[in-house]
Tab-separated table of C-alpha atoms in Angstrom:
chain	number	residue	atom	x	y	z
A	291	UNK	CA	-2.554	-81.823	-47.236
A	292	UNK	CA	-1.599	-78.542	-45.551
A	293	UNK	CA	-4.094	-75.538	-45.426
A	294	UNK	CA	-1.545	-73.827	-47.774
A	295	UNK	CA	-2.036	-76.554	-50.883
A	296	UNK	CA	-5.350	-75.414	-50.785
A	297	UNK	CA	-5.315	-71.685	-51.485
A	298	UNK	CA	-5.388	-70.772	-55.221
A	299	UNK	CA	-2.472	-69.653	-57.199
A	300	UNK	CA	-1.434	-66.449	-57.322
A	301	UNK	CA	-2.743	-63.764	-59.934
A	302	UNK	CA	-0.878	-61.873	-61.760
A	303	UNK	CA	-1.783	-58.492	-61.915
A	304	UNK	CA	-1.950	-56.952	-65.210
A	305	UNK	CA	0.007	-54.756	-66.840
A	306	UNK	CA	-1.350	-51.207	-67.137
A	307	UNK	CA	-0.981	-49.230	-70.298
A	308	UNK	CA	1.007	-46.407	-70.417
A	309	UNK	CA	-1.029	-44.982	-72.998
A	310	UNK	CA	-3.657	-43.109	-73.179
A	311	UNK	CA	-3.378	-41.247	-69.848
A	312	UNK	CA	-6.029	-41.073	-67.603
A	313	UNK	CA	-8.051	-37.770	-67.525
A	314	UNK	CA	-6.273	-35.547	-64.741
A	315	UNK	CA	-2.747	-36.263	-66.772
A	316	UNK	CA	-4.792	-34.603	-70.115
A	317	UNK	CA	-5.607	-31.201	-67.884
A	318	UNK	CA	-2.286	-31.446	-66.274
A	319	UNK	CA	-0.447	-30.966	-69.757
A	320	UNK	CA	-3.004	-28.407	-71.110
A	321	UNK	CA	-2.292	-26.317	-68.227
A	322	UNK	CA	1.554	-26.611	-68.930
A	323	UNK	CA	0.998	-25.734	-72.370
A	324	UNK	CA	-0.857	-23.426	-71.777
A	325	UNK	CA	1.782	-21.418	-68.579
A	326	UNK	CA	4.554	-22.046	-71.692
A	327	UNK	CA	3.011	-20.160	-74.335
A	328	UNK	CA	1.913	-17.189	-71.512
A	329	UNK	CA	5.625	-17.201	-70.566
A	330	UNK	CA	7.107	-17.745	-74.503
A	331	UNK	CA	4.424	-14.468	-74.972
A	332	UNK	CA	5.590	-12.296	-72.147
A	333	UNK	CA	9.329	-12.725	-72.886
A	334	UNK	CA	9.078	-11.823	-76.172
A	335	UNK	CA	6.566	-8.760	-76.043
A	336	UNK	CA	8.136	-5.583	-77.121
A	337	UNK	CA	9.871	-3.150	-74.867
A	338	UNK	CA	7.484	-0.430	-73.793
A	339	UNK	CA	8.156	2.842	-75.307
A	340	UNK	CA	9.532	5.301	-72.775
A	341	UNK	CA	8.731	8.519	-73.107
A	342	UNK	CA	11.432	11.550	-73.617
A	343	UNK	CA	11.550	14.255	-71.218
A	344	UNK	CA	10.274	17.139	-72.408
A	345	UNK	CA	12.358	19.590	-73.391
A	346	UNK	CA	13.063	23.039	-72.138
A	347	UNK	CA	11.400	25.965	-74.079
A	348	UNK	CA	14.123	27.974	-75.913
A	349	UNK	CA	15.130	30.732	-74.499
A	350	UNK	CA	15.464	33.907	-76.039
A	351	UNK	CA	17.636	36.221	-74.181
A	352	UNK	CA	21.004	35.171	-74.955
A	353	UNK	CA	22.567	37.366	-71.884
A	354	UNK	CA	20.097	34.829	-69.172
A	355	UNK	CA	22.644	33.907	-66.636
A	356	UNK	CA	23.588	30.126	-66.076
A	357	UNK	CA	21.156	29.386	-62.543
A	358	UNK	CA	18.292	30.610	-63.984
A	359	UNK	CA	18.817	28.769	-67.343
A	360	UNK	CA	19.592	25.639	-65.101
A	361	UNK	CA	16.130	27.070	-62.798
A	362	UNK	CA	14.115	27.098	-66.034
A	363	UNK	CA	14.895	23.433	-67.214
A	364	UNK	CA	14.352	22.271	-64.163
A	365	UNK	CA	10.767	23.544	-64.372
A	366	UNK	CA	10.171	22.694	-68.031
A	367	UNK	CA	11.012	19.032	-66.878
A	368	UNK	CA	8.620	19.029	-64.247
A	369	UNK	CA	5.719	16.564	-64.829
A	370	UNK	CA	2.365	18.646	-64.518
A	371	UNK	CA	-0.827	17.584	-63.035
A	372	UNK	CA	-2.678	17.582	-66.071
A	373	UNK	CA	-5.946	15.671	-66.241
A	374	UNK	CA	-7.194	16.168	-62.680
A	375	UNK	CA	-4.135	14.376	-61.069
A	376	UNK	CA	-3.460	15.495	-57.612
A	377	UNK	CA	-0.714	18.813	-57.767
A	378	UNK	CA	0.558	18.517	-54.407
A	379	UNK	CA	3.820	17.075	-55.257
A	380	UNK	CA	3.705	19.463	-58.788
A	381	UNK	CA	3.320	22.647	-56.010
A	382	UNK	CA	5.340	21.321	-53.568
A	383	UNK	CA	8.529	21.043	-56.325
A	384	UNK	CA	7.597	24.686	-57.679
A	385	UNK	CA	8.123	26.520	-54.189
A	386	UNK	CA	10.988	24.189	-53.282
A	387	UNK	CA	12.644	25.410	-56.818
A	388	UNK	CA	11.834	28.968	-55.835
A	389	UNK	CA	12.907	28.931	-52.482
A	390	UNK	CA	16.400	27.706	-53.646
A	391	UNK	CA	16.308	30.460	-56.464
A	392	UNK	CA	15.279	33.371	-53.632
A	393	UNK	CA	18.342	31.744	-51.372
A	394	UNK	CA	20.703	31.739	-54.062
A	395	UNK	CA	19.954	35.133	-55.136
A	396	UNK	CA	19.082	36.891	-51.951
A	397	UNK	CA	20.936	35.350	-49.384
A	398	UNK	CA	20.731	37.993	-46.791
A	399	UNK	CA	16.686	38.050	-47.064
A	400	UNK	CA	15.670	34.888	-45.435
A	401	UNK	CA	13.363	34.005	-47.960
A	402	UNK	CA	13.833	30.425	-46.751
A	403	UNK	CA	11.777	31.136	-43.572
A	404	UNK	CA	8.471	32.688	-45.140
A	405	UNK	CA	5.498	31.188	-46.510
A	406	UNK	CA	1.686	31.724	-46.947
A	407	UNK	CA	1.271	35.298	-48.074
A	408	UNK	CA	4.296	36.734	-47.239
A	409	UNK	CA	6.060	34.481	-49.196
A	410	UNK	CA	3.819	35.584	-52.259
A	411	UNK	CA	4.481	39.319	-51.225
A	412	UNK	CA	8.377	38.407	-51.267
A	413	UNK	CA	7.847	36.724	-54.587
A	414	UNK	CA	5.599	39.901	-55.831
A	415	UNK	CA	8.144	42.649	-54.650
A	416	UNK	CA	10.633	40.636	-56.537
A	417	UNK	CA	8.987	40.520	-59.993
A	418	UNK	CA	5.132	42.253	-59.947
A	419	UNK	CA	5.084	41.359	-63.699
A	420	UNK	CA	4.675	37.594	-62.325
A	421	UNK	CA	1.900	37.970	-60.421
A	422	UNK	CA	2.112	35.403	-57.649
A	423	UNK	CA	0.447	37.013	-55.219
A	424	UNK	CA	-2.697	35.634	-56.569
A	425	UNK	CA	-2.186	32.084	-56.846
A	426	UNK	CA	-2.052	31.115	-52.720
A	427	UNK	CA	-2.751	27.608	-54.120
A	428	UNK	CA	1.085	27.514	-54.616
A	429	UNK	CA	1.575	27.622	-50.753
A	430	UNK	CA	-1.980	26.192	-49.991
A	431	UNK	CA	-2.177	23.436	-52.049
A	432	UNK	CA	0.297	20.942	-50.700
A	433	UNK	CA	-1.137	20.692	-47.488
A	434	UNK	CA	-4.544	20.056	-48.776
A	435	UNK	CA	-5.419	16.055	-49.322
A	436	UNK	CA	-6.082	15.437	-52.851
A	437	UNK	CA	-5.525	19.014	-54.110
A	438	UNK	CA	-6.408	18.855	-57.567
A	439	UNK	CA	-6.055	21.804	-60.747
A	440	UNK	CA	-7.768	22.175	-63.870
A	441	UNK	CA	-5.470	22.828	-66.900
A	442	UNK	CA	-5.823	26.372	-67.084
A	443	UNK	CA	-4.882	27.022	-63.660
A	444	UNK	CA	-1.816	24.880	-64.331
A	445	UNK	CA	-0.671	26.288	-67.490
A	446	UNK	CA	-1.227	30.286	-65.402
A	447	UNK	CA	0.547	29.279	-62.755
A	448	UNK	CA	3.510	27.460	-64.761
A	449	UNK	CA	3.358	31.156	-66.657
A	450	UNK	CA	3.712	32.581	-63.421
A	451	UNK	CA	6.687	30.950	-62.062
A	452	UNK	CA	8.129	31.368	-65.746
A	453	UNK	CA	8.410	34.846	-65.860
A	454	UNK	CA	9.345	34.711	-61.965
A	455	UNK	CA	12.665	33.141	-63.259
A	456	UNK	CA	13.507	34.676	-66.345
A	457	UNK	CA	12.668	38.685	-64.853
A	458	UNK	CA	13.166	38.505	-61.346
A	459	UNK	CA	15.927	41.215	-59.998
């Protein structure tokens, strides 16, 4: 007899069940479940309603010419600060619009080089009805960090730059 007629026979291992899963398979397919329906949910969520620009303000004057009706939409589109957001970028936009009405309209003046208070005195001996001269914020505020305007002082100044448009000479 050899020492391989004595070994036992071989076993047969037996076969596993392919049901019920073990433990780690039941958390896998929750989890899948659970990424489908997140994924079935975002794809069908509604659009998200965009908001219309606002609309100019009528204008009254029939006779207004056609770059200051095209200056006043511009600023009736601009987004304000409201809500103690910063106004740099708001201020920023309302001298850039004015500096491009003053070059249009007074090309010989150099309007493009001023700012600080002569800028405001330009402005002023343009239209005194606007008043601009008192709101240095205008040519202040976008260098400070964080420059921020209560509502009041955002609706006055809008006002301002308003009747800037519609009366300067």
């Amino acid at each position: 007899m050899t020492p391989l007629d004595r070994l036992h026979p071989l076993i047969e291992p037996a076969p596993v069940p392919f049901w019920p899963p073990a433990p780690g398979w039941w958390l896998l397919a929750v989890a899948l479940l659970l990424t489908l329906a997140a994924a079935l949910r975002w794809y069908r969520r509604p659009a998200p309603a965009v908001d219309e620009p606002a609309q100019p303000a009528p204008l009254n004057d029939p006779g207004i010419d056609p770059v200051r009706l095209e200056a006043l939409a511009e600023l009736a589109l601009m987004p304000r600060p409201y809500d103690g957001a910063p106004a740099g970028a708001w201020l920023a936009q309302l001298n850039a619009l004015l500096k491009r009405i003053c070059r249009n309209h007074y090309p010989n003046a150099n309007s493009h080089t001023l700012n600080g208070r002569t800028w405001l005195a330009f402005l002023d001996n343009r239209c005194p009805a606007a008043g601009l001269t008192r709101w240095m914020i205008l040519v202040e505020g976008v260098y400070r960090p964080e420059c921020r305007l209560d509502d009041k002082a955002i609706q006055g100044l809008y006002q301002a730059v308003d009747t800037w448009i519609r009366k300067h000479a």
